[in-house]
Short mmCIF file of C-alpha atoms and ligand atoms in Angstrom, two decimals:
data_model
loop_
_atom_site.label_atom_id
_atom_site.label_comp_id
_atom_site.label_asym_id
_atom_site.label_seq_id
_atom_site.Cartn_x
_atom_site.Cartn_y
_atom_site.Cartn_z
CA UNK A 124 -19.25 -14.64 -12.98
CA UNK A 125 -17.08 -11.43 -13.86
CA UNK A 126 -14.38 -10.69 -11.59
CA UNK A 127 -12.95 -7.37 -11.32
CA UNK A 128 -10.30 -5.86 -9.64
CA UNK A 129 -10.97 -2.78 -7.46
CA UNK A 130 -8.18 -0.64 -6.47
CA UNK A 131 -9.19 0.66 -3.22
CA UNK A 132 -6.67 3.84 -2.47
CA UNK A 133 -5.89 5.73 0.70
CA UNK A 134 -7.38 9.10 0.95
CA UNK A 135 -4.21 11.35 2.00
CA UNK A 136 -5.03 12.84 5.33
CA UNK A 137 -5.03 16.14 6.63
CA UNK A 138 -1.73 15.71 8.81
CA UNK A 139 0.67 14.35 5.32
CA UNK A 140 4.02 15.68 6.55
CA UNK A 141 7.78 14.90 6.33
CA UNK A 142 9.28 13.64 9.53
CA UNK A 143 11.54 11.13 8.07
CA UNK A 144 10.01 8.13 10.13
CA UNK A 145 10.90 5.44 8.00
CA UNK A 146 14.13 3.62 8.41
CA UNK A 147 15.39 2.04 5.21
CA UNK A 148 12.70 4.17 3.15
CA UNK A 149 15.17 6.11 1.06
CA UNK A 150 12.86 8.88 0.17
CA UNK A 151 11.45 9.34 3.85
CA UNK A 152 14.68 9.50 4.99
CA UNK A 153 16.26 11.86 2.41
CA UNK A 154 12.72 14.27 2.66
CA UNK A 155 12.67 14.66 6.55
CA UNK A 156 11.76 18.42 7.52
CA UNK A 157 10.78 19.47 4.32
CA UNK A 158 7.39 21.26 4.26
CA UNK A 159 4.27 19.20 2.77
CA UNK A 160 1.22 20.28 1.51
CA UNK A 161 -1.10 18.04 2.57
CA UNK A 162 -4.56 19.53 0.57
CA UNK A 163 -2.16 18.98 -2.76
CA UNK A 164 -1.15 15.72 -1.78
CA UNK A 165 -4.78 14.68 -1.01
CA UNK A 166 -5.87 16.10 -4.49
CA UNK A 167 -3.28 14.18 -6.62
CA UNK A 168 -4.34 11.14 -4.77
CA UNK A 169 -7.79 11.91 -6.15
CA UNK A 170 -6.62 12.50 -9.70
CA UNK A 171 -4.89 9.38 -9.88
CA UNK A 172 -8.31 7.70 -8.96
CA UNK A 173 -10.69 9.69 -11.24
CA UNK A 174 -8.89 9.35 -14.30
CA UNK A 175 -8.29 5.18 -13.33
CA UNK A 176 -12.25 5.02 -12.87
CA UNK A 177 -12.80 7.90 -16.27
CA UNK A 178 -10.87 5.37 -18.07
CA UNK A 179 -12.80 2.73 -16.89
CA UNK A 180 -10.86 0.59 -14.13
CA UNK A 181 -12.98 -0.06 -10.85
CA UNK A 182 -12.02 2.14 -8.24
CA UNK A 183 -12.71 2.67 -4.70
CA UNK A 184 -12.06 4.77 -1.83
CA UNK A 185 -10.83 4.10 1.95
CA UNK A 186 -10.72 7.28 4.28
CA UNK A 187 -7.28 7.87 6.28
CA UNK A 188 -6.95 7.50 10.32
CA UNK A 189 -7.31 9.79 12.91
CA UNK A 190 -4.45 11.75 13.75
CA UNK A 191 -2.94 13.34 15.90
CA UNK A 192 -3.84 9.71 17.39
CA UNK A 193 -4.55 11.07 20.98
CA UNK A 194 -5.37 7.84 22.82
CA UNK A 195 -1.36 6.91 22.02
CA UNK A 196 -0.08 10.02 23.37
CA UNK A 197 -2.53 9.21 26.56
CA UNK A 198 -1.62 5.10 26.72
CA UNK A 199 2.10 6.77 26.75
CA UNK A 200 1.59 8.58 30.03
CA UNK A 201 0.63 12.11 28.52
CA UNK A 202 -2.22 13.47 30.53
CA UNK A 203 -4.26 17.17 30.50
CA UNK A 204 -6.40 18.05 28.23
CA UNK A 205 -5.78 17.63 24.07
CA UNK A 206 -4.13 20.88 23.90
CA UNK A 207 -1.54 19.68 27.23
CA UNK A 208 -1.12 16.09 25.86
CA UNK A 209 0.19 17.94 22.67
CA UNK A 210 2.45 20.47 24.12
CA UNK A 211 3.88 18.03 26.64
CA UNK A 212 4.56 15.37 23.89
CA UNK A 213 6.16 18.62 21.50
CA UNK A 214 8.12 19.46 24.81
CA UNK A 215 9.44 15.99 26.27
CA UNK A 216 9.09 13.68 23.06
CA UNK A 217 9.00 15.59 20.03
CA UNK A 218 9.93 12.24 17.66
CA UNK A 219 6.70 10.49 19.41
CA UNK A 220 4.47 13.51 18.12
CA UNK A 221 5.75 12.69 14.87
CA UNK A 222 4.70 8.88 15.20
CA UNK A 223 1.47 9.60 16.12
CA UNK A 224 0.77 12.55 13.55
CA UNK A 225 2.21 10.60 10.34
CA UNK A 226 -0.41 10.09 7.36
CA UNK A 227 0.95 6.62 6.70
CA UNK A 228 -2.18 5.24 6.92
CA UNK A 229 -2.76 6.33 2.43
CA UNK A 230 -0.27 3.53 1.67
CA UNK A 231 -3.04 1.29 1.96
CA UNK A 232 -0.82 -1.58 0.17
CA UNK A 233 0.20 -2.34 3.45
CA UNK A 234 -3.43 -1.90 5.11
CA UNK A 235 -3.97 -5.63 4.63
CA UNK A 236 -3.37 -9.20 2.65
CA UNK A 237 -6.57 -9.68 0.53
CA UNK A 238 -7.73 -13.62 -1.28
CA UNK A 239 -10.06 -13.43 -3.26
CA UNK A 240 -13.06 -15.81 -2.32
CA UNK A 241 -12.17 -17.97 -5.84
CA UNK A 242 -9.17 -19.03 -3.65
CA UNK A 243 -10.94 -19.65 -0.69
CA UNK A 244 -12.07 -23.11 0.46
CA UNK A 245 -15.41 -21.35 2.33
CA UNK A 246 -15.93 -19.08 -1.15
CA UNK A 247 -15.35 -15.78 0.71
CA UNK A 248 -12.89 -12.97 0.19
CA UNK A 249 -10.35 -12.89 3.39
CA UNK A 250 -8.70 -10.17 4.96
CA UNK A 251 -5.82 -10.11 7.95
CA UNK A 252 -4.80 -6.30 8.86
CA UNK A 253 -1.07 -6.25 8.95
CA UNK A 254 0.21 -5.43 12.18
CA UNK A 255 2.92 -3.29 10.87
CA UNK A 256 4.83 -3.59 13.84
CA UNK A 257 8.22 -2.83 11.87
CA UNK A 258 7.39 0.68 13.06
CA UNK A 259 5.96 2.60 16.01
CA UNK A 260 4.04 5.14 13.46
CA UNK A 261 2.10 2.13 11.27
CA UNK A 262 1.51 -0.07 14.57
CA UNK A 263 -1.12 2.77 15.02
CA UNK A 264 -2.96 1.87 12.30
CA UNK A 265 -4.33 -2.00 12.30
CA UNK A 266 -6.98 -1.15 15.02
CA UNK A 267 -8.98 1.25 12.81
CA UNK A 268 -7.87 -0.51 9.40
CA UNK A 269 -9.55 -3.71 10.97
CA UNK A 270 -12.93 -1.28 11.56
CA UNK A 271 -12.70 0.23 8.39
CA UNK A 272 -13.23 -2.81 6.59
CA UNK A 273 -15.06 -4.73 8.48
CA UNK A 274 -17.49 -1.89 7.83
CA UNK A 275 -16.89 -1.54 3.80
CA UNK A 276 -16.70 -5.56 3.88
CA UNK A 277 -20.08 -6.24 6.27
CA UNK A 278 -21.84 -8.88 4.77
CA UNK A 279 -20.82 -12.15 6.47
CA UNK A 280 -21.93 -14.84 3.62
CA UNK A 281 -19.20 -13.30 1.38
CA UNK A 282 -16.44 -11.75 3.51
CA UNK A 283 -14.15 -13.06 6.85
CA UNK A 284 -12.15 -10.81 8.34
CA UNK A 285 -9.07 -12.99 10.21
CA UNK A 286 -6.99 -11.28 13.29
CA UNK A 287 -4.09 -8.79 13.20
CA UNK A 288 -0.98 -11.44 13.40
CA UNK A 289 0.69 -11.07 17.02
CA UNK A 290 2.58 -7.56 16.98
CA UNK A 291 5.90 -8.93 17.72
CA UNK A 292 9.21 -8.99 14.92
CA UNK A 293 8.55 -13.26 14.25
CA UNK A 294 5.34 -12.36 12.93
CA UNK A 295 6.13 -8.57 11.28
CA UNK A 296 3.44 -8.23 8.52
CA UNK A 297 3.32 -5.60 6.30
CA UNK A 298 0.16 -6.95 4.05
CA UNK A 299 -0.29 -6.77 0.44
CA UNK A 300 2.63 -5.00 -0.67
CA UNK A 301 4.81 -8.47 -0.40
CA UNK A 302 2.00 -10.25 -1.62
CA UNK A 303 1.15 -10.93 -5.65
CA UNK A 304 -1.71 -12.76 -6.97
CA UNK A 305 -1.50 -14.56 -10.09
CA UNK A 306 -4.12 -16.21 -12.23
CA UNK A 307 -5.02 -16.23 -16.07
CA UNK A 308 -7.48 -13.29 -15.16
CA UNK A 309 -9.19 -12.56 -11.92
CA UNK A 310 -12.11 -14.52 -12.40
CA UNK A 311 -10.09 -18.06 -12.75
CA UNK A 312 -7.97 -19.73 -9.59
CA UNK A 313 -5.11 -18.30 -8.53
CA UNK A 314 -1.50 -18.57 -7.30
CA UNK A 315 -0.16 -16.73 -4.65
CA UNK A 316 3.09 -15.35 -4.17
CA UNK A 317 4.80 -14.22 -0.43
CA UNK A 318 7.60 -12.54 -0.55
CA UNK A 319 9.61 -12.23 2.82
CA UNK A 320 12.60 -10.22 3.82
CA UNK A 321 13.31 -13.08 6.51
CA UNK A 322 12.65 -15.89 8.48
CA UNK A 323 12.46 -15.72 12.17
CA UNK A 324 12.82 -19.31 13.21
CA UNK A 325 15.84 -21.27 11.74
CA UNK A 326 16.42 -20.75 8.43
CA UNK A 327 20.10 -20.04 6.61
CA UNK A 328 20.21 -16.46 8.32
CA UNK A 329 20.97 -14.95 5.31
CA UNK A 330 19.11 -11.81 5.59
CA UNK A 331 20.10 -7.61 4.85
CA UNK A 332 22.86 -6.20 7.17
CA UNK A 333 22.62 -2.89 6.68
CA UNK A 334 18.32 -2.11 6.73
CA UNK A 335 15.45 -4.03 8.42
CA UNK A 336 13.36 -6.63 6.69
CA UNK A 337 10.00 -6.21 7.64
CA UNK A 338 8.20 -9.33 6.33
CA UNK A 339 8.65 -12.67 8.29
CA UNK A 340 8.13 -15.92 6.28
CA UNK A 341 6.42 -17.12 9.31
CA UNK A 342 4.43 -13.97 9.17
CA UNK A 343 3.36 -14.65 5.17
CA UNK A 344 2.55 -18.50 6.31
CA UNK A 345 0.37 -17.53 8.99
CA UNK A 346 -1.67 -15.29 6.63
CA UNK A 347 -1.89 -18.10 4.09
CA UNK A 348 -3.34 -20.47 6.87
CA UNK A 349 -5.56 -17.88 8.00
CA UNK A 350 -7.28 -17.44 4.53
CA UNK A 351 -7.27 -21.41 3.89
CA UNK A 352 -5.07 -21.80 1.15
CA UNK A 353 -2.95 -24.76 0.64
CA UNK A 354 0.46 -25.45 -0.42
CA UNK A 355 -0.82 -26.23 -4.27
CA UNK A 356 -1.91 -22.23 -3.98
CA UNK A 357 1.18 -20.81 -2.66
CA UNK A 358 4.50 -19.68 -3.15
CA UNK A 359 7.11 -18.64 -0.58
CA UNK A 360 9.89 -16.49 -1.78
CA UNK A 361 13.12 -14.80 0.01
CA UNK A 362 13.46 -11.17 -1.25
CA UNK A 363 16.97 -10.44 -2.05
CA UNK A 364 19.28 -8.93 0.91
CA UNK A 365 21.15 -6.25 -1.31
CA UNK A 366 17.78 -5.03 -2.49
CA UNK A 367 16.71 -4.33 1.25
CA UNK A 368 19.53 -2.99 1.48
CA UNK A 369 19.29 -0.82 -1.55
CA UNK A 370 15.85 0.65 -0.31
CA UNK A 371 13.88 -1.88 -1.24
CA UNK A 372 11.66 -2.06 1.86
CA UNK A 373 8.80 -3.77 0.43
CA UNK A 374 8.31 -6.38 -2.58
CA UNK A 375 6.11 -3.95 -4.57
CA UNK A 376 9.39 -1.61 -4.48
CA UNK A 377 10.99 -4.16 -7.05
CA UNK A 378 8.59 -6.02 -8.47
CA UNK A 379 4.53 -6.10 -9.67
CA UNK A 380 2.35 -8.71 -10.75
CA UNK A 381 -0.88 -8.68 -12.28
CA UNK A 382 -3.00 -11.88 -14.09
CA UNK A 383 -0.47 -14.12 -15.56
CA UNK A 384 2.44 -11.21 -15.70
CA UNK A 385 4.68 -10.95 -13.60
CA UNK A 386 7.61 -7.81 -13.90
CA UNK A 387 10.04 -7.57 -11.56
CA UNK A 388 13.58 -7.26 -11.51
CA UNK A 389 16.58 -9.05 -11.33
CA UNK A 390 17.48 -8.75 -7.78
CA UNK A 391 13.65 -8.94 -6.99
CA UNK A 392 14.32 -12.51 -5.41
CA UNK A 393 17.03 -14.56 -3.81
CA UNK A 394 16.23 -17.46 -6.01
CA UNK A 395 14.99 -15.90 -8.75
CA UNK A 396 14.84 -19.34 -11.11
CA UNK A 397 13.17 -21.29 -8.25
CA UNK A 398 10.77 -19.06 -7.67
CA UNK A 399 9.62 -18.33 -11.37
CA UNK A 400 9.61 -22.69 -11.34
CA UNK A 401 7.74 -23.17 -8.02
CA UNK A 402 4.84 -20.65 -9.79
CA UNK A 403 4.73 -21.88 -13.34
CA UNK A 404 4.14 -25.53 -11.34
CA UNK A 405 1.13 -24.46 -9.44
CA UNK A 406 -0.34 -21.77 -12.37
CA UNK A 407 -3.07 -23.24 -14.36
CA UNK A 408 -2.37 -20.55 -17.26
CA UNK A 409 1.02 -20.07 -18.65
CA UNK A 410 3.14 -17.23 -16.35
CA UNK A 411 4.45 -14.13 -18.32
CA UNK A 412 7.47 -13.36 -16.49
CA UNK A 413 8.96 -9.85 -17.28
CA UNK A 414 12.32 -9.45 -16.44
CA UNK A 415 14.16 -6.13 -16.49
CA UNK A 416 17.97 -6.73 -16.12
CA UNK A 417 20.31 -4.85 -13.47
CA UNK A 418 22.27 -3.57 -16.88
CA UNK A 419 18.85 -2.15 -17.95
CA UNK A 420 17.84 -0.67 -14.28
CA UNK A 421 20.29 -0.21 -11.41
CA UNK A 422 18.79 -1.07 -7.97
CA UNK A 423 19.83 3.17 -7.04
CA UNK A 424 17.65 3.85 -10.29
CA UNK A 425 14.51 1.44 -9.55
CA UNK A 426 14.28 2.62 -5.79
CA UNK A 427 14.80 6.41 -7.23
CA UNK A 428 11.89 6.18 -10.12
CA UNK A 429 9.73 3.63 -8.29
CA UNK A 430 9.77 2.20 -11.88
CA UNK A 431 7.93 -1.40 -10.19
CA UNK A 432 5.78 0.73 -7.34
CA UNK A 433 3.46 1.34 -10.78
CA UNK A 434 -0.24 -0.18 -11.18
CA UNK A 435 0.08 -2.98 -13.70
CA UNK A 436 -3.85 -3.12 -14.60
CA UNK A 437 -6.03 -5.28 -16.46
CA UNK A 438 -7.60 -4.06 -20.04
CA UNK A 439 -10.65 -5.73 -21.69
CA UNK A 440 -8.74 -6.62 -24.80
CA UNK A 441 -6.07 -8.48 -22.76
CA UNK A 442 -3.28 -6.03 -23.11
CA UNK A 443 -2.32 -3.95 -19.80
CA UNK A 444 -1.45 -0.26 -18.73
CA UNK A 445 1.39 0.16 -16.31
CA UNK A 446 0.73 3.53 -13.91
CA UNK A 447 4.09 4.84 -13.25
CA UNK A 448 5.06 7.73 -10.95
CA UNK A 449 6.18 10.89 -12.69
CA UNK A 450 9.94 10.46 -11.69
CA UNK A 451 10.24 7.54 -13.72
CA UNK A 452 10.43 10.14 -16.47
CA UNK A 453 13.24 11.96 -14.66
CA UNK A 454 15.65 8.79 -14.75
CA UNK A 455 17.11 8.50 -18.11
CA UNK A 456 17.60 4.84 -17.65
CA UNK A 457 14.09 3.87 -16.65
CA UNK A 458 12.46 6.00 -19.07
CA UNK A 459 14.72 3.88 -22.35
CA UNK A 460 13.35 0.46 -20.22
CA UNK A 461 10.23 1.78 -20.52
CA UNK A 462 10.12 2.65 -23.88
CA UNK A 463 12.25 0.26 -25.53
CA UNK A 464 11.99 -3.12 -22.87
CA UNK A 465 8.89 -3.03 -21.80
CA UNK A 466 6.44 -1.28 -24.29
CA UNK A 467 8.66 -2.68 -27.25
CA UNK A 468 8.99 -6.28 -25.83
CA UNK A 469 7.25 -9.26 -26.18
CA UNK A 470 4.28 -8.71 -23.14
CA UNK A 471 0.94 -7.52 -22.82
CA UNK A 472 1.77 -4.12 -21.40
CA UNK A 473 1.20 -2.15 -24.77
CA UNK A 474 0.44 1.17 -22.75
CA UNK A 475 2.76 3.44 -20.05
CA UNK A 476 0.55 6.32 -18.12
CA UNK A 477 2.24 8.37 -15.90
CA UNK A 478 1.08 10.08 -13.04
CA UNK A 479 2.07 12.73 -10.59
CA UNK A 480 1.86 11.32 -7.04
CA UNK A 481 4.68 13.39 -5.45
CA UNK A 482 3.49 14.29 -2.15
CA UNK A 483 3.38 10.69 -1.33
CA UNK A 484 5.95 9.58 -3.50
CA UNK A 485 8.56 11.91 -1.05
CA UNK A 486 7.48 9.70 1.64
CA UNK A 487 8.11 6.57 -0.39
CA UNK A 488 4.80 5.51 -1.96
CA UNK A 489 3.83 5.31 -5.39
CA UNK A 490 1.00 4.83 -7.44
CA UNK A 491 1.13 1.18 -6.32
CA UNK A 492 1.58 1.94 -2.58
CA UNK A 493 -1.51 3.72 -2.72
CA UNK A 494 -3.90 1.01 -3.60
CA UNK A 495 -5.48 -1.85 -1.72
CA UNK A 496 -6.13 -4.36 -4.84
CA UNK A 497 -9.16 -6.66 -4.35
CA UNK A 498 -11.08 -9.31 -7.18
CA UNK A 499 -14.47 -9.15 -6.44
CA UNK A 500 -17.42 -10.46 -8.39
CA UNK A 501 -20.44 -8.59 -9.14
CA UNK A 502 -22.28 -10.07 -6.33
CA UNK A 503 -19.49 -8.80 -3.75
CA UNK A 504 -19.08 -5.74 -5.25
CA UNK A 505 -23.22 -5.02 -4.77
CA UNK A 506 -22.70 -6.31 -1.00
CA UNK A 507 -20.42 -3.59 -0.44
CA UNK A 508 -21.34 -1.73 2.97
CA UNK A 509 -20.53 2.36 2.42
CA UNK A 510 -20.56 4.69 -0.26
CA UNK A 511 -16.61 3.65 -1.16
CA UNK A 512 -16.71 2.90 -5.07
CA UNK A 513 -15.85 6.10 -6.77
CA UNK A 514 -17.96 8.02 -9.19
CA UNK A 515 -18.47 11.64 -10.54
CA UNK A 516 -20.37 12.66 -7.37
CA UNK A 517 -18.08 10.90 -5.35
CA UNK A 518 -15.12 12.06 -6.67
CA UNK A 519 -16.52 15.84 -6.73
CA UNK A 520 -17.67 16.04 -3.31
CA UNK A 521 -14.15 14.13 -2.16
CA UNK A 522 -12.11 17.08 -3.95
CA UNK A 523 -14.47 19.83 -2.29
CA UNK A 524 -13.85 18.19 1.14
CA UNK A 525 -10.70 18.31 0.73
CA UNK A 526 -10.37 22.11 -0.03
CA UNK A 527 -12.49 22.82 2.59
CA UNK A 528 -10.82 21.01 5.25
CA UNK A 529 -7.06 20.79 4.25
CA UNK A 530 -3.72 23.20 4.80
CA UNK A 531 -1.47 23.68 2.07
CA UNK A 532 1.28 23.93 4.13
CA UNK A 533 2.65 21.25 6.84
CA UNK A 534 5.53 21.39 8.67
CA UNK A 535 6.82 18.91 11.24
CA UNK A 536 7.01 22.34 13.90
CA UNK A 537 3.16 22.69 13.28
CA UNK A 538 2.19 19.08 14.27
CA UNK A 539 2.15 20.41 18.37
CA UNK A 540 -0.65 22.66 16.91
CA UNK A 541 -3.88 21.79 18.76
CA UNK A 542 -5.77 23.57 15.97
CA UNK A 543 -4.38 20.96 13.35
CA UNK A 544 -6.42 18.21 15.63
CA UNK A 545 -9.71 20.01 16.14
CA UNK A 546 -9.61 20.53 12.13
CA UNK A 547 -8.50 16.83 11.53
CA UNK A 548 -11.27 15.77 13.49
CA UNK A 549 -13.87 18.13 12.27
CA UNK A 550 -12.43 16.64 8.74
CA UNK A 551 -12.41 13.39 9.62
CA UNK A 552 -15.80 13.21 11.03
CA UNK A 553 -18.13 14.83 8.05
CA UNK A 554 -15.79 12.28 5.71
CA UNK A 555 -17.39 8.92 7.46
CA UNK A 556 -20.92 10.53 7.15
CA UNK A 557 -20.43 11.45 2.91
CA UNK A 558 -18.64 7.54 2.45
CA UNK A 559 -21.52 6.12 4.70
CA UNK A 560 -18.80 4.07 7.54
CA UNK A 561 -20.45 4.56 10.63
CA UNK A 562 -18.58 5.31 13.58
CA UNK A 563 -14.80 3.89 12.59
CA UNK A 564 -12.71 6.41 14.69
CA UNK A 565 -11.81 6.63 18.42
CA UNK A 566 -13.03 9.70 18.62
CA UNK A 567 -16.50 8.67 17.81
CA UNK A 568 -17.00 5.65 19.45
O1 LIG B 831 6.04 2.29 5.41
N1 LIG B 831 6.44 5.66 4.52
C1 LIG B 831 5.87 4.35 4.24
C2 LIG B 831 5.77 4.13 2.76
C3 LIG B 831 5.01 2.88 2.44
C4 LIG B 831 5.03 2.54 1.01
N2 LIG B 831 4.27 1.36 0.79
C5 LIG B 831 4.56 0.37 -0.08
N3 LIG B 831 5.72 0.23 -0.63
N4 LIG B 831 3.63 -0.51 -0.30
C6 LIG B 831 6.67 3.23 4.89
O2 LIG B 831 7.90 3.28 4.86
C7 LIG B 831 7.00 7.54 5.97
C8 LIG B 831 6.05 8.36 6.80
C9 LIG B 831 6.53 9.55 7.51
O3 LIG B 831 7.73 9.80 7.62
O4 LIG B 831 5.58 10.20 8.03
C10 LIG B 831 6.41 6.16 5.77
O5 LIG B 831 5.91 5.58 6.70
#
C-alpha cells in the first residue's frame, strides 16, 4: 500500500485584506490598514502549489469561504437588503465588517485535525473541523469547512467526519497546526503529537500572560478520542508560555514535523526533554529530532522569518526539502541556520526551497499555514469526491479564474462595497462548478 501525503492548500479568496484581526499574530497586527492585493496573493498561493506538484509532491486544492459572510451580519441584527446590511454594519460596526470579510479561511492548517486511517482502529481517515472559537473572524469558518470536506472526503467506507468540538474557550481548537504526525514514513503507524497552549480544567496554571493560547489540552484530547486513538498513539505537550508570548500563536509557528523528523526549536515546548522521551517511547522507528538553539534563532527572529511555518516534505530517496517563506532570506540569522545547521547537519533535509508567499505571510501564514496535510493511500486518493488534486489543467484554469475574478487592490475602506460581494459570489460560485463540490456555500443552498 503506498501512502502519500497530499498537501491540500487554501485558495486565497477574493476579499484577502489587512484588518489586523488577529490578537497575538505579530504580523496581522503590525500590517493592519495596509492595502492587499488579493488577485496577487491568490496567484502566489498557486505558484507555491504548481511547482510542489511540477516537482512531484501530491497536491491538492480546497476553495476559500464565502465572504462578505452575509448570514452573520443578518444573525447580528443587520437587516435590508445586501447592499443595507453592508452599509449599516460599515456605519454602526465597522470592526464586525472586518470579521466577516477576512480571507482567513486559506490558512487551511487550522481548517481541521486529520489521522490517517493507518491510525485508526475502524481503518478510515478522520477529520474534526476546529471550531476556532479563539476568534470571532475564524468561528465563521467550521460550518462550511465541515461541507467542504465532507464533499472532497464522500465515500463513507474510507472517511468519518467527527463534530466541530463545542465552541466555547475549554474546548478552543485550532486543528492541525498544533498537531504533528510522526511515523517512519506515511505508510507505517504513527505517533501523534498535541501541542496545547493550556489546560482549561486544573492543571499548574502556568500558561502566557501577555497573549492568548488558543489550544486547550482538553480540546487536543477530545480530538484524539474522537478519531480512536489510544494513549500508546499519543503525545500531549504544553507549548512554552514565552513563545506565546513571543508570537508564537500556533505550534507550526515554532516547530514542524514530518516522518521520523522532527525540527523545532528550543522554546518549542515547556518540557522539551519529556516530550522528545514520551515520543521516542511510543515511535516504532527511531525519532530524528532537530533542534535549532535560541543562540542560533531568537524567538523575535523565528516569529519574523517563519523559519518553522516551512513545508518539511517527503523525497523518494529519503532525504527531505524544507519550503521556507522568502523572509527567511531577509534575517541574517536564519538564513546562517539554514545554511550551516540545518542543510550542513546531520538530518535528512539535504534541500532549502524558498518561496514567495507574502500576501499571506503579512497576515501571519506561511508556506506551512497554507496547507491541510493528509496520508492517503492510493485507494483513498481514487475515492476522492471533486476535481481537488492539482494538475496542469487544473492549475491553468485556477490562475485564469483568478484573473478574471480578482482586484488587485483591497483596502479595509472597500470591504462596505456591495460590488466586492456580488463579484465574490459570482467568483465563488463558477469555482465549485470547475473543482466539482456541489453546493458548499450559503448562498447556494
Ligand atoms: O489565525 N491570521 C491567521 C493566521 C493563521 C496562520 N496559521 C497557522 N499558523 N497555521 C490567524 O491568526 C489574520 C486575518 C486578518 O486580519 O484578516 C489572521 O486571521
Amino acid at each position: 500500500m503506498t501512502v502519500r501525503e497530499v498537501n491540500f492548500d487554501g485558495l486565497v479568496g477574493p476579499t484577502h485584506n489587512y484588518s489586523g484581526l488577529a490578537h497575538g499574530n505579530v504580523a496581522s497586527m503590525s500590517h493592519e490598514g495596509l492595502v492587499a492585493n488579493p488577485r496577487e496573493a491568490a496567484l502566489q498561493g498557486l505558484e507555491k502549489m504548481k511547482s510542489l506538484m511540477d516537482a512531484g509532491y501530491a497536491q491538492g486544492v480546497l476553495p476559500p469561504q464565502q465572504r462578505p459572510d452575509l448570514g452573520a451580519l443578518r444573525e447580528l441584527g443587520f437587516a435590508g437588503s445586501d447592499a443595507q446590511v453592508l452599509a449599516r454594519a460599515a456605519d454602526e460596526a465597522p470592526q464586525v465588517l472586518r470579521a466577516v470579510c477576512s480571507a482567513s479561511s486559506m490558512w487551511t492548517a487550522n481548517a481541521a485535525t486529520v489521522t490517517p486511517s493507518v491510525d485508526a482502529p475502524d481503518g478510515r481517515a478522520h477529520f474534526t473541523p476546529a471550531n476556532l472559537q479563539s476568534s470571532f473572524h475564524r468561528y465563521l469558518e467550521p460550518a462550511t469547512t465541515g461541507r467542504v470536506l465532507a464533499s472532497i472526503f464522500a465515500d463513507e467506507a474510507r472517511f468519518a467526519h467527527h463534530p466541530v468540538l463545542p465552541a466555547t474557550p475549554a474546548f478552543s481548537d485550532e486543528g492541525a497546526a498544533n498537531h504533528t504526525r510522526l511515523a517512519g514514513d506515511h505508510g507505517e503507524p504513527g505517533v501523534h503529537l498535541y501541542v496545547y497552549g493550556r489546560q482549561a480544567f486544573g492543571g499548574d496554571g502556568i500558561a502566557p500572560r501577555r497573549y492568548p493560547a488558543r489550544q486547550t489540552l482538553e480540546a487536543s484530547q477530545a480530538v484524539a478520542r474522537q478519531h480512536g486513538l489510544g494513549d500508546a498513539q499519543t503525545v500531549f505537550a504544553q507549548q512554552h508560555p514565552e513563545a506565546i508570548d513571543a508570537g508564537v500563536f500556533h505550534n507550526d509557528v515554532i516547530a514542524v514535523g514530518n516522518g521520523p523528523v522532527l525540527l523545532y526549536h528550543e522554546y518549542a515546548f515547556r518540557d522539551e526533554a519529556g516530550t522528545l522521551d514520551a515520543l521516542r517511547e511510543r515511535m516504532a522507528s527511531p525519532l530524528i529530532p532537530v533542534r535549532v538553539p535560541v543562540e542560533a534563532v531568537s524567538l523575535d527572529d523565528a516569529v519574523a522569518s517563519y523559519l518553522f511555518n516551512s513545508q518539511l516534505l517527503s523525497n523518494p530517496d529519503g532525504t527531505m526539502t524544507l519550503v521556507v517563506p522568502g523572509e527567511c532570506q531577509e534575517r541574517e540569522a536564519v538564513w546562517r541556520c539554514l545554511q550551516d545547521h540545518l542543510l550542513a547537519g546531520h538530518n535528512p533535509i539535504s534541500e532549502v526551497v524558498v518561496k514567495d508567499v507574502k500576501q499571506s505571510m503579512r497576515n501571519g501564514g506561511g508556506p506551512a499555514c497554507l496547507r491541510l496535510r493528509v496520508a492517503l493511500s492510493e485507494a483513498e486518493r481514487a475515492a476522492l469526491s471533486g476535481r481537488v488534486l492539482l494538475d496542469d489543467a487544473l492549475h491553468g484554469e485556477l490562475v485564469a479564474w483568478v484573473e478574471r475574478h480578482y482586484r488587485d487592490r483591497l483596502a479595509p475602506a472597500d470591504l462596505a462595497d456591495p460590488a466586492l460581494a456580488s463579484e465574490t459570489l459570482a467568483a465563488l460560485d463558477e469555482l465549485t462548478g470547475l473543482l466539482r463540490l456541489g453546493s458548499v456555500y450559503p448562498f447556494q443552498r
